[in-house]
XYZ file of C-alpha atoms in Angstrom:
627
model
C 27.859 60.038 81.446
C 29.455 60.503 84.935
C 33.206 59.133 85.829
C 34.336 57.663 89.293
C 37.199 58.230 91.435
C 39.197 56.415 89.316
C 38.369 58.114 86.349
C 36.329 55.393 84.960
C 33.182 55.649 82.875
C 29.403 54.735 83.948
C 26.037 54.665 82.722
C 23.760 56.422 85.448
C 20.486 54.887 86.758
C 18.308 56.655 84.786
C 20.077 55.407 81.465
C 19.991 52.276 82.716
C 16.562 52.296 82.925
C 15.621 53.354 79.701
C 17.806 50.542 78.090
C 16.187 47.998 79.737
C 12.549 49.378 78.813
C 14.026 49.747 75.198
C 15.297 46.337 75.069
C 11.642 44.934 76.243
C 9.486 46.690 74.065
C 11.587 44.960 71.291
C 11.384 41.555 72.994
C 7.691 41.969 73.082
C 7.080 43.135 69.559
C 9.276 40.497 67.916
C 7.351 37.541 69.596
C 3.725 39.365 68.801
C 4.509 39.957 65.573
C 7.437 38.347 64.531
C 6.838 34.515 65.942
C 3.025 34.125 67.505
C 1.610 35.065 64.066
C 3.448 32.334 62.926
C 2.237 28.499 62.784
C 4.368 25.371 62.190
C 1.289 23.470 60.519
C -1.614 24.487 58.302
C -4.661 25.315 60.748
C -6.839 24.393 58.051
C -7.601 21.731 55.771
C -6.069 22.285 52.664
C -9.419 21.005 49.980
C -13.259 21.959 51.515
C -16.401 20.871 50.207
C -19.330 23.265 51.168
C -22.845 22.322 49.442
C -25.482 24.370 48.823
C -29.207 23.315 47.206
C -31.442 25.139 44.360
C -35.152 25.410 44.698
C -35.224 22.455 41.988
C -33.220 19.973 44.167
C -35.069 20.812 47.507
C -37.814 20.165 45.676
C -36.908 16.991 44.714
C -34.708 16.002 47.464
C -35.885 17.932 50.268
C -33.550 19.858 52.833
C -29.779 19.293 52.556
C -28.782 16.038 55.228
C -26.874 17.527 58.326
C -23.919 16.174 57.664
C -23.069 18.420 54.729
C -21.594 21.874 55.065
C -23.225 24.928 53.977
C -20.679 26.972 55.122
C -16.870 26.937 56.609
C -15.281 28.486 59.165
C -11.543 29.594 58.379
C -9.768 28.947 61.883
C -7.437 31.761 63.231
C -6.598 29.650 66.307
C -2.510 30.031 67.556
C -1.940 33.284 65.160
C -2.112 36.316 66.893
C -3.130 39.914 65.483
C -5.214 40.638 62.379
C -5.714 38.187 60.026
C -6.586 39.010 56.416
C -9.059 36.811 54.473
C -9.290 36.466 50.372
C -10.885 34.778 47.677
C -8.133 34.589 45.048
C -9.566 32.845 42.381
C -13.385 31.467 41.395
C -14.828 34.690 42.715
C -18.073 33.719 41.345
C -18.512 30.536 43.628
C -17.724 31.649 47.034
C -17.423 34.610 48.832
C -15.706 35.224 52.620
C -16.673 37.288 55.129
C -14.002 39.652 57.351
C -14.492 37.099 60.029
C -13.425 34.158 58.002
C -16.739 32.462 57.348
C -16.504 31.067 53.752
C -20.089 30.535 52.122
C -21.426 30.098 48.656
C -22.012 32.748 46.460
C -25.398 33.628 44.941
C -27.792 35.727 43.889
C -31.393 36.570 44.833
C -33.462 37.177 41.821
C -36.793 38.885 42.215
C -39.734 37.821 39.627
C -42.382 39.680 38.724
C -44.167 37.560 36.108
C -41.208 35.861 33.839
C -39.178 38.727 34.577
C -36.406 38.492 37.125
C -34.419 41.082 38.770
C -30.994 40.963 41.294
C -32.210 43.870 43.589
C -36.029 44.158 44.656
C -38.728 45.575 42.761
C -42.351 47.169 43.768
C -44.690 44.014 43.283
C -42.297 41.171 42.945
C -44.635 37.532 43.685
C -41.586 35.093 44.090
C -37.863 35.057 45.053
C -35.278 32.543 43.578
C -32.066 31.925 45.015
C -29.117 31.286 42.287
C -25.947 28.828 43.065
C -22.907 28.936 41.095
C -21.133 25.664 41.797
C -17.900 25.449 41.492
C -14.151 25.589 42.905
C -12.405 28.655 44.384
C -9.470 29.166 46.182
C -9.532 31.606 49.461
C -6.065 32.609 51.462
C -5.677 33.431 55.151
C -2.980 35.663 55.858
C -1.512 36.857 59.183
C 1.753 38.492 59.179
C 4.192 36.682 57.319
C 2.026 33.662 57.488
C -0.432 32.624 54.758
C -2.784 29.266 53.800
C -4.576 28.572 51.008
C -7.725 26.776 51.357
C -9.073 24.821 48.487
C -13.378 25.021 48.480
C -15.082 23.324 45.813
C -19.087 24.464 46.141
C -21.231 21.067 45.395
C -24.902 21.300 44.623
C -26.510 19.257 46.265
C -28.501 17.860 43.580
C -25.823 17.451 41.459
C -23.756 15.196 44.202
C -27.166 13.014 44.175
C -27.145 12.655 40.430
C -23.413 11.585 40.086
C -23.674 9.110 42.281
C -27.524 8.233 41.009
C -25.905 7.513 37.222
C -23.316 5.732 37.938
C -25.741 3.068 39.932
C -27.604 3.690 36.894
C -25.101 3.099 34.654
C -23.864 -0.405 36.907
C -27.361 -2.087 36.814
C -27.615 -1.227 32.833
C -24.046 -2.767 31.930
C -24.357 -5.960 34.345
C -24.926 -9.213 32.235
C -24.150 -7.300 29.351
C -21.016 -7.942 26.730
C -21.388 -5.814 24.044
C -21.387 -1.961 23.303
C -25.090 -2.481 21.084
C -26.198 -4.457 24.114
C -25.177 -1.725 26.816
C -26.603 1.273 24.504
C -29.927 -0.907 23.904
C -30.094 -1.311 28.236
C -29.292 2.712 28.999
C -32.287 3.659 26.165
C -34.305 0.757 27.533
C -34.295 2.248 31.056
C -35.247 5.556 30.516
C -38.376 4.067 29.018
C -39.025 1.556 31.901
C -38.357 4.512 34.793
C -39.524 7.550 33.368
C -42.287 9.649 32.237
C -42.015 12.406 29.998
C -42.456 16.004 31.183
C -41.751 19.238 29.305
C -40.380 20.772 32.147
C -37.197 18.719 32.516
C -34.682 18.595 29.609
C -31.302 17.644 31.530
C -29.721 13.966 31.997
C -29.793 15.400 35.707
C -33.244 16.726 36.033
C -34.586 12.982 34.298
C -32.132 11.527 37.250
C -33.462 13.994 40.107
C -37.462 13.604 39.301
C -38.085 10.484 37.074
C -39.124 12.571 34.205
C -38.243 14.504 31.478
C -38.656 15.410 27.591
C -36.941 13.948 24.367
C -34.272 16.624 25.375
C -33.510 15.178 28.888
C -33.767 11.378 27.505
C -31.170 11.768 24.869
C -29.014 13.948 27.190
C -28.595 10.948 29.992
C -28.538 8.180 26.583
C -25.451 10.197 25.793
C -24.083 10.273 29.409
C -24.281 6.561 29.829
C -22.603 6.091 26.236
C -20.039 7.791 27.283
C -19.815 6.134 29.909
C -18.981 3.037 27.989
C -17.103 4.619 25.772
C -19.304 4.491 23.060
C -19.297 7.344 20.533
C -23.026 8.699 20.894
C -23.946 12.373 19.743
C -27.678 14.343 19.316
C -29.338 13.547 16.526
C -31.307 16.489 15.408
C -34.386 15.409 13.630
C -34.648 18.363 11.563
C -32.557 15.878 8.944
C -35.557 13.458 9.304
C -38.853 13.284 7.784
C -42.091 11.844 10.074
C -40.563 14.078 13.389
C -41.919 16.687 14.837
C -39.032 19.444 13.837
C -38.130 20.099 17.574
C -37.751 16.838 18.657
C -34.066 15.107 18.881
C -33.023 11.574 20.088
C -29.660 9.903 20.374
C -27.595 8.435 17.625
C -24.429 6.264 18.712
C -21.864 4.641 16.329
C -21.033 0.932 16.981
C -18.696 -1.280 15.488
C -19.262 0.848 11.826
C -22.985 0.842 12.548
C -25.991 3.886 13.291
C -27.864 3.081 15.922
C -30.880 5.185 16.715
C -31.881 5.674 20.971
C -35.259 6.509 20.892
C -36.442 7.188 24.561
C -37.912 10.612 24.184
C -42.188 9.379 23.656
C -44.424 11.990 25.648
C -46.601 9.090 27.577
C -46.874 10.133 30.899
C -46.769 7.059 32.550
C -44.382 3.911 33.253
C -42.944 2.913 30.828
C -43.222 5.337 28.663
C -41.690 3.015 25.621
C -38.433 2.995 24.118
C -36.750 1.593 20.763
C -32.915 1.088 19.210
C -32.746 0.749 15.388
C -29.752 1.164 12.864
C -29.754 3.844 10.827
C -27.750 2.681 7.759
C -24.961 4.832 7.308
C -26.732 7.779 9.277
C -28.566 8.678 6.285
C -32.076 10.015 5.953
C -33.812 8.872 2.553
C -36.881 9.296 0.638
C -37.985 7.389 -2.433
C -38.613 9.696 -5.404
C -39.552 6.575 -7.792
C -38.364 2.648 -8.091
C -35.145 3.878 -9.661
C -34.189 7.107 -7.880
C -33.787 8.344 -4.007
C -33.137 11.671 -2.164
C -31.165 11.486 0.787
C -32.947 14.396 2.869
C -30.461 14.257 6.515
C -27.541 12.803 7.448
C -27.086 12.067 10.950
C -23.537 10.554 10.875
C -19.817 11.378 12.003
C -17.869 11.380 9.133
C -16.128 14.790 8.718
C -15.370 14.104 5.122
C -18.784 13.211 4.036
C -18.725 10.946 -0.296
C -22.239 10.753 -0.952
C -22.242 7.255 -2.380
C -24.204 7.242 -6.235
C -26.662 4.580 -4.985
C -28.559 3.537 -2.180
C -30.613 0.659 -1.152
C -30.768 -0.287 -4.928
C -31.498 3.066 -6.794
C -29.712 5.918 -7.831
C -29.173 8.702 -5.356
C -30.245 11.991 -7.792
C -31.550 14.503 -4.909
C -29.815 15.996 -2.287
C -32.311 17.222 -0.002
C -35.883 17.705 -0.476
C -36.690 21.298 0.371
C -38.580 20.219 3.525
C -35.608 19.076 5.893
C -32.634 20.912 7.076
C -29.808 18.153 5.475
C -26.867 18.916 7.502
C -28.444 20.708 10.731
C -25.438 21.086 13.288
C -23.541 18.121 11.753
C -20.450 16.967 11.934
C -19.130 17.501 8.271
C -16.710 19.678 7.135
C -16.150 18.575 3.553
C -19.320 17.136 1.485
C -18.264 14.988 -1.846
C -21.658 14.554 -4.321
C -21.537 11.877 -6.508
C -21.885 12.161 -10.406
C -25.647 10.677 -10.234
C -26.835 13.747 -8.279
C -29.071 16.309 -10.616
C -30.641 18.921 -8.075
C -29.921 20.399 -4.838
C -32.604 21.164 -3.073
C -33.551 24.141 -0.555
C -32.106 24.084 2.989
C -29.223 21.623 1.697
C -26.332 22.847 3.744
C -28.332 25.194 6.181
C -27.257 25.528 9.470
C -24.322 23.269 8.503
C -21.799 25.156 11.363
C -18.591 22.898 10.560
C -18.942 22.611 6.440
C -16.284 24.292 4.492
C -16.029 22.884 0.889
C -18.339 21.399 -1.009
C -17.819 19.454 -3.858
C -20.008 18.947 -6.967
C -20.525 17.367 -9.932
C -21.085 18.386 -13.270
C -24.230 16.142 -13.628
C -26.139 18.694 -11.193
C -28.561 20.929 -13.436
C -30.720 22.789 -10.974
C -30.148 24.443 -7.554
C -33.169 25.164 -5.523
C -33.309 28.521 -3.853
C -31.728 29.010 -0.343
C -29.511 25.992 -1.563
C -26.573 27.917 -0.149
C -27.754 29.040 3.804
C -24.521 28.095 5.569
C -22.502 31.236 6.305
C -19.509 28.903 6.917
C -18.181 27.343 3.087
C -15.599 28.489 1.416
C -14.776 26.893 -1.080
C -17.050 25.256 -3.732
C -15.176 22.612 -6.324
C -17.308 22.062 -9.507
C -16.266 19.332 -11.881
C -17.380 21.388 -15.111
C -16.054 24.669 -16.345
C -17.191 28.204 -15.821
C -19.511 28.167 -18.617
C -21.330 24.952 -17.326
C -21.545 26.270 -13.435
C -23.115 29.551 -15.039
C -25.606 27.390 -17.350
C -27.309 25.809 -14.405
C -30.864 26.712 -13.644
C -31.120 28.579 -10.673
C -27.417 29.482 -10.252
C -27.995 33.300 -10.436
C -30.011 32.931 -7.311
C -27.376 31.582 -4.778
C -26.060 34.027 -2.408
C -22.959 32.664 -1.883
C -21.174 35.641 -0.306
C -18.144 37.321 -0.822
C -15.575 35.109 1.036
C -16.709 31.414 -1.342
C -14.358 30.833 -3.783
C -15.290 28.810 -6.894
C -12.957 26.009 -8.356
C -13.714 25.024 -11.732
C -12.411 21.581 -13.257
C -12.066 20.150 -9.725
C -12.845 16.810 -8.054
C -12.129 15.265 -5.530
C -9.750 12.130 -4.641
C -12.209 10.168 -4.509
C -14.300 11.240 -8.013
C -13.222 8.539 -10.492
C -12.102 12.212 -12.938
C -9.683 12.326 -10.236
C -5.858 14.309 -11.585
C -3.617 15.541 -8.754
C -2.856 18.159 -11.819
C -3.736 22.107 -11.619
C -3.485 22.165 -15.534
C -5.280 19.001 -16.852
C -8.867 20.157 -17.510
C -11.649 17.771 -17.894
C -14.098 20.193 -19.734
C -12.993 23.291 -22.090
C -14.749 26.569 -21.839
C -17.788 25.708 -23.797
C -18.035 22.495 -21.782
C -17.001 20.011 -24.338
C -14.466 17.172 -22.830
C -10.854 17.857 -23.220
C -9.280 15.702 -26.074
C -6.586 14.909 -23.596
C -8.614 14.324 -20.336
C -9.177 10.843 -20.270
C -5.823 9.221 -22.036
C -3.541 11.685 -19.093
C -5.917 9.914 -16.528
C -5.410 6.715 -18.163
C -1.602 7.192 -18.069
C -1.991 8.712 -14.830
C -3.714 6.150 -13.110
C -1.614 3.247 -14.548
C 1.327 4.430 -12.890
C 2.653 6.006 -16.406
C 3.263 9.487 -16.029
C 3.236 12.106 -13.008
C 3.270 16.003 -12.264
C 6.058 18.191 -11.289
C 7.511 18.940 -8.169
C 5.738 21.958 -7.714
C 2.707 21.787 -5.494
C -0.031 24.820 -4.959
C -1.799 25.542 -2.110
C -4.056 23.333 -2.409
C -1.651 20.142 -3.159
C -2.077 20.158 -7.100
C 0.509 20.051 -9.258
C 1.653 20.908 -12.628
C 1.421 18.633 -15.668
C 2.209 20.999 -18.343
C 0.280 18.683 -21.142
C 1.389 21.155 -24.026
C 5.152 20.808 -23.112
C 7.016 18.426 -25.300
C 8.679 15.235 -23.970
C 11.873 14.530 -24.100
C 13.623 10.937 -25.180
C 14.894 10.434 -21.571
C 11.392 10.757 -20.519
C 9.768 8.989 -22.843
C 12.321 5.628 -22.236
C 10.911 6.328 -18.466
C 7.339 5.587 -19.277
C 8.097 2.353 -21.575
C 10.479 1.255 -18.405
C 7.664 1.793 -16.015
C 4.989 -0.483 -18.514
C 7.856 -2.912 -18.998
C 7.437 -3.760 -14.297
C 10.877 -1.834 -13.820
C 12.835 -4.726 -14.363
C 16.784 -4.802 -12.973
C 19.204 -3.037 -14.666
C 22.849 -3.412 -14.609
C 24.220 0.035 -14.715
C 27.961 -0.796 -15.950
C 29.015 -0.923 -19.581
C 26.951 2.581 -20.187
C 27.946 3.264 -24.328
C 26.135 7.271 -23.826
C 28.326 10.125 -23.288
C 25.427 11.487 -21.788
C 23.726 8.895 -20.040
C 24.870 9.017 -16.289
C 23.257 9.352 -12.475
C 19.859 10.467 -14.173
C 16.340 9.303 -12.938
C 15.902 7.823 -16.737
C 19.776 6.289 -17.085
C 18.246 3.087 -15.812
C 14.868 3.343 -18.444
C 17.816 4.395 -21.157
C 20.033 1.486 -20.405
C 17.524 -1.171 -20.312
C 15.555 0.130 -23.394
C 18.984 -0.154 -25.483
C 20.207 -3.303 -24.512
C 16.684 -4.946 -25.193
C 16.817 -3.517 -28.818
C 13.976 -1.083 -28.498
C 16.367 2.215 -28.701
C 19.507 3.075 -30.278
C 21.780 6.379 -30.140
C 22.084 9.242 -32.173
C 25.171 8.034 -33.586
C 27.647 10.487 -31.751
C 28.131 8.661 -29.093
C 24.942 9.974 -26.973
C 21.592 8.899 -26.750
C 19.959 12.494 -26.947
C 18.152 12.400 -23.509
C 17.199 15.872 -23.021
C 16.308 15.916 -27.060
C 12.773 16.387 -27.870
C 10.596 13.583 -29.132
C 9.628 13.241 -32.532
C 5.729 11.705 -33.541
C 8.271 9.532 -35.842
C 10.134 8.639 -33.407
C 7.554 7.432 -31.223
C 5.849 5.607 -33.561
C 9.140 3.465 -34.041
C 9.906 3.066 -30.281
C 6.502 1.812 -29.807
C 6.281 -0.605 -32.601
C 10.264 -1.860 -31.266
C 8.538 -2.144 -27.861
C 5.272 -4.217 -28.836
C 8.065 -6.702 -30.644
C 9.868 -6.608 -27.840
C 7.022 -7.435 -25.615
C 6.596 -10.397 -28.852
C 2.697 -8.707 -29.764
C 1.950 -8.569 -33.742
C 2.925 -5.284 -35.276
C 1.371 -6.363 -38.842
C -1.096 -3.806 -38.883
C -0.563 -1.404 -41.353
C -2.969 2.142 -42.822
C -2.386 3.702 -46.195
C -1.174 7.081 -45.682
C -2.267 8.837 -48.857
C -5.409 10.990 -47.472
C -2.751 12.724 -45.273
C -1.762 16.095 -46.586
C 1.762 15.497 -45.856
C 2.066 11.927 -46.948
C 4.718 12.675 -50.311
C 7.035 12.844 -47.215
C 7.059 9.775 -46.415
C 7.894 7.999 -49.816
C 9.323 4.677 -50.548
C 12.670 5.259 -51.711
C 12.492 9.022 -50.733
C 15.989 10.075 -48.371
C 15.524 10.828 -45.134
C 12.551 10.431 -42.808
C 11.786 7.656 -45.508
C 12.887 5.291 -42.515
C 9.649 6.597 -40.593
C 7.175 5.125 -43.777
C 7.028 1.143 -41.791
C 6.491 2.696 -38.361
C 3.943 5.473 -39.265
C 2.015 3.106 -41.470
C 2.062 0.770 -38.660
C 0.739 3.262 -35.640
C -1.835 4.619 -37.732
C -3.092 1.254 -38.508
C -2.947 0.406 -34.924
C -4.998 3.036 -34.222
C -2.067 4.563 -31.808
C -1.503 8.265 -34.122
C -4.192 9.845 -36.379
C -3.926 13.026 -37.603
C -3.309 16.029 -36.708
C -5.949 19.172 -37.732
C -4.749 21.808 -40.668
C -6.873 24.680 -40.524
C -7.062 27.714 -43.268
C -7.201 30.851 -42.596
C -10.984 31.030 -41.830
C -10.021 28.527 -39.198
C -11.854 25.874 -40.828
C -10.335 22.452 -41.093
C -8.874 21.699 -44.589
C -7.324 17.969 -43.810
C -4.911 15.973 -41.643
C -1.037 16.181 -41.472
C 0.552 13.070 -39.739
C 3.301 15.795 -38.974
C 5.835 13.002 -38.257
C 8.875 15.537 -37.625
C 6.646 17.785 -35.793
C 7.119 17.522 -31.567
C 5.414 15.563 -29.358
C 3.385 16.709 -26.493
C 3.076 15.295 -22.987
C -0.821 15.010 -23.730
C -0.478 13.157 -26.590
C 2.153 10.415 -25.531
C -0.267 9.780 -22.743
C -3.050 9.269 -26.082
C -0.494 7.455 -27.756
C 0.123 5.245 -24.797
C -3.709 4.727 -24.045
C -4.467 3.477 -27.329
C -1.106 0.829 -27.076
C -2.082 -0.237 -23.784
C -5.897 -0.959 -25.549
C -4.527 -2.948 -28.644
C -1.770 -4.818 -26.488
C -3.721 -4.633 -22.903
C-alpha cells in the first residue's frame, strides 16, 4: 500500500492486476459451471419407447421395421461439462452406456444341447439372445441440472400381438349381442385360423404363428373373455373323465351358466374344429347305477362349494372316484357334502391350493386312502361325534397333519341340522341322537328361542340346554308364537315388571288370562319355571288361542302320582293341567334310576325345574297337536 503527496491511500499496479485476474477467473467459473450446465427446458423427451425382437418374433415377423428404435440417444446438447448418466429404476430392462446411449438389456445364453449358459463354453452349437421387456427410468445429470427419461422396452412381437387381438377380438364381437354369443365366436376362431402345434402354448405365440396347443388355445379364449368381460378361467381336465390328464380347455361363466371352450384338437390343418357346451353347474359326474352318481371334478367358481344331494335325478353318494383329481387348482375354499354322500374317494381334495374347511356328514362310512392330499385344510367339521368319526372305515389311514383341527357335532348353515349353538349336540358320545336335538331346532328354527350373547371364534353361541328357564322367559316364547301382538305398556300391576325385554310378553300374557302373579304383588320373572307350571300356562294358552284342551291321561303308573290327589292341599291345583299335558302328549315322564343305574319307573316330577331343552320339547309337541 503506498500513500501520495497528500497522504492519501492507493492500490499499486501490480495489486491492481491481480484483482482484476481474480475477479475473472470467478466470472468464468460461475457461467461454466454455475449457468451453461444449466437448461431452461428438458433436452429430452420425457417417455421413450425402444423395441427390441427375440429369435421367436424374427422368426415370425422378420427384422424389426425401421421406424422403430432399438436404441436412444440421451442428448447433452446446451449443458456444458460432464454429464452423469443412470438407470434408477428397472435395472433389468435397460442399461446406459457412459456416453448416454440407452439400449435394452439382455443376455446371451450359450447352448450346448438343452443346456444354456450366460458366459461361453468349449463346444457351445447355438447362441440365444434374451429380452427383458419392460419400463425403466434413466436420469441425466450435469451439475445442478438433472432429467429423467421414462423408457419402456417393447418386444416387438408383443406390440404385433396387442394390436393383432384386439382386431381379433373386433371381428369376433361384430354382429354379436350376447356374452354366450361372443365366447362361442372367440372359441370358434381359433378353430377356423389355427392349427395345433406342441411348440406354442401362449395366447401370443397362437397370435404370432397361427398355431398352437390346447395350452395356447385356452390361453387367447381367456384373453378375449376378458376382453368382454366375461368371467372365463382354465379348466383343468384332471377333474374330467374321457381327457387326456394334461390337456386343459376354457371354462367361462355366463348369465349362472358353465360353458365349456373347446379349441385345443391336435389336427394340423384349417380348421382344426372347435365346440362350446354347458357344463351344468361345473360339475364332472359319473353314473354308479340308475339311482346313484359320483361327481368326480368340479370345474366351477364358487368359493363356498354345497354339494347338492342329487343330481340329474339320482342321489349324489360318491365324491370322487379314485381316478380324477376332484378339486385340481380350483377355486374353493370351503366344500359342504351333503347327507346322501357315503364314501370319499382317493385324490378327493388333492392339489386343492385354496380349500380350507371341509365339511362332512355323518352319513359318510368309508374314506379311500390319500382322501386327504391337500396340505392346505384346516379345519374338518363332522356332523357325528368323536366316536362315529373314529368308527369309519379307513379313518386311521388319513394323514391329516398336525395343523387340521377336527370339529365334532358341526354343520354347516346350510345342513338342514343347522344350530348357531356351541352346546346343542346332535349325536352323544356313542352316536345315538340327542333327546333334545331336534325339538331345540324345532324351537330354534320357528323363531322360538335363541342363544346368548356370547359368540366364539367361530360365531357359535351358547344355548345352555341344561339351564332352567325362568317365568319371564318362558312368557317370551308364548309372546313370540302368539305374532308379537301390540302391547300397551301402562297400567303395569308387577312390582317387578318394568323396562325388561319380557315386560311386554308379561303384560300381554296377563291381561289375556293366560298368567297371573304370585300374589305379592310381582309376577316372579326371574323365578324358575316349574313342569307344573308349564303345563298350566300351556293349557291357558291353547284356550286362549280357543284349541280343545279335553284331552286328558291317567296318572297312576307315575311313581309320584299320590302327589297329585284330588282333594290333596297344595300342588293339588296342578292334577287338571298335568293330566291334560300328558294326554296331549306335551310332558311324559321323567327316568328314575336305582342305584345300579337301571331304570325303575317314571316321575312326572311336577315341582321339579324346567330345563331350556325341554320347554323347547314341550313346545314342539304343542306346536304338533295345535300346528
Amino acid at each position: 500500500m503506498e500513500k501520495d503527496a497528500l497522504g492519501m491511500r492507493h492500490i499499486g499496479k501490480r495489486s491492481i492486476l491481480a484483482g482484476i485476474f481474480t475477479f475473472m477467473l470467478a466470472l468464468w467459473l460461475l457461467f461454466a459451471y454455475g449457468f451453461s450446465s444449466r437448461a431452461d427446458e428438458p433436452l429430452n423427451p420425457e417417455e421413450v419407447e425402444i423395441y427390441c425382437a427375440s429369435e421367436k418374433s424374427v422368426s415370425a415377423l422378420g427384422e424389426i421395421p425401421e421406424d422403430k428404435l432399438l436404441s436412444f440417444q440421451i442428448s447433452t446438447e446446451g449443458l456444458s461439462g460432464t454429464p452423469g448418466f443412470q438407470v434408477i429404476s428397472g435395472h433389468a430392462y435397460v442399461r446406459v452406456s457412459s456416453a448416454g446411449l440407452v439400449e435394452p438389456n439382455k443376455t446371451v445364453w450359450y447352448w450346448k444341447g438343452n443346456q444354456g449358459w450366460s458366459v461361453p463354453v468349449d463346444g457351445y452349437d447355438r447362441i440365444t439372445t434374451e429380452y427383458y421387456p419392460g419400463t425403466a427410468v434413466v436420469r441425466v445429470t450435469c451439475g445442478d441440472y438433472t432429467q429423467d427419461i421414462q423408457v419402456t422396452v417393447v418386444e416387438i412381437g408383443d406390440s404385433y400381438v396387442n394390436q393383432k387381438v384386439q382386431e381379433v377380438y373386433d371381428s369376433c364381437v361384430e354382429g354379436t349381442t350376447t356374452d354366450l354369443e361372443k365366447y362361442t365366436a372367440f372359441t370358434k376362431w381359433i378353430g377356423n385360423n389355427t392349427i395345433y402345434d406342441y411348440r406354442y402354448q401362449s395366447w401370443q405365440d397362437m397370435l404370432l404363428f397361427e398355431k398352437g396347443d390346447c395350452w395356447a388355445s385356452t390361453n387367447l379364449i381367456i384373453k378375449l373373455s376378458q376382453m368382454a368381460g366375461i368371467d372365463a378361467r382354465v379348466n383343468y381336465t384332471y377333474q374330467s373323465t374321457g381327457y387326456n390328464p394334461g390337456h386343459r380347455n376354457a371354462i367361462a361363466k355366463i348369465d349362472g351358466k358353465y360353458y365349456i371352450g373347446e379349441a385345443g384338437y391336435g389336427t394340423y390343418t384349417k380348421p382344426r374344429g372347435a365346440s362350446v357346451y354347458e357344463l351344468p353347474g361345473g360339475w364332472n359326474t359319473k353314473k354308479i347305477n340308475e339311482e346313484e352318481l359320483a361327481f368326480v371334478g368340479y370345474s366351477g367358481f364358487d368359493e363356498e362349494l354345497i354339494v347338492p344331494e342329487n343330481w340329474d335325478g339320482k342321489r349324489v353318494t360318491q365324491f370322487g372316484d379314485g381316478e380324477t383329481n376332484m378339486m385340481y387348482n380350483g377355486s374353493a375354499v370351503s366344500i359342504i357334502l351333503p347327507k346322501t354322500v357315503t364314501a370319499i374317494h382317493k385324490y378327493a381334495f388333492y392339489s386343492s391350493k385354496k380349500l380350507k374347511s371341509v365339511y362332512i356328514p355323518a352319513s359318510v362310512t368309508s374314506f379311500y386312502p390319500e382322501t386327504w392330499i391337500a396340505g392346505c385344510i384346516t379345519d374338518v367339521y363332522y356332523e357325528g361325534s368323536e366316536a362315529m368319526w373314529k368308527a369309519i372305515e379307513g379313518v386311521d389311514s388319513l394323514d391329516l397333519g398336525s395343523d387340521v383341527k377336527i370339529h365334532y357335532n358341526r354343520v354347516h348353515a346350510s345342513n338342514e341340522n343347522y344350530l348357531p349353538f356351541n352346546d346343542v349336540k346332535h349325536y352323544s358320545s356313542s352316536g345315538s341322537e340327542t333327546w333334545y336335538f331336534a325339538s331345540v331346532r324345532f324351537a330354534y328354527m320357528n323363531g322360538l328361542v335363541s342363544g346368548y350373547d356370547d359368540a366364539d371364534a367361530d360365531g357359535l353361541v351358547s344355548f345352555k340346554p341344561n339351564s332352567t328357564i325362568k317365568r319371564g322367559e318362558f312368557m317370551v316364547i308364548l309372546y313370540r308364537m302368539a305374532g308379537s301382538p301390540d302391547v300397551d305398556l301402562s297400567d303395569n300391576p308387577f312390582s317387578d315388571v318394568g323396562d325388561k325385554f319380557d315386560t311386554k310378553a308379561i303384560l300381554w300374557a296377563y291381561r289375556n288370562g293366560i298368567v297371573s302373579g304370585m300374589g305379592d304383588g310381582s309376577f316372579g320373572r326371574k323365578s324358575e319355571l316349574t313342569r307344573a307350571q308349564a303345563a298350566r300356562i300351556l293349557k291357558s294358552y291353547a284356550e286362549y288361542m280357543q284349541q280343545d284342551t279335553s284331552q286328558t291321561a291317567d296318572l297312576s303308573a307315575f311313581l309320584d302320582h299320590s302327589s297329585l290327589r284330588e282333594g290333596q292341599a297344595d300342588p293339588h291345583w296342578a292334577l287338571p293341567y298335568m293330566k291334560w299335558a300328558v294326554g296331549a302328549g306335551i310332558i311324559s315322564g321323567m327316568e328314575e334310576k336305582d342305584g345300579a343305574g337301571n331304570v325303575v319307573g317314571y316321575k312326572l316330577s311336577q315341582g321339579g325345574k324346567t330345563t331350556r331343552a325341554q320347554i323347547c320339547r314341550m313346545l314342539m309337541a304343542f306346536m304338533e297337536l295345535y300346528p
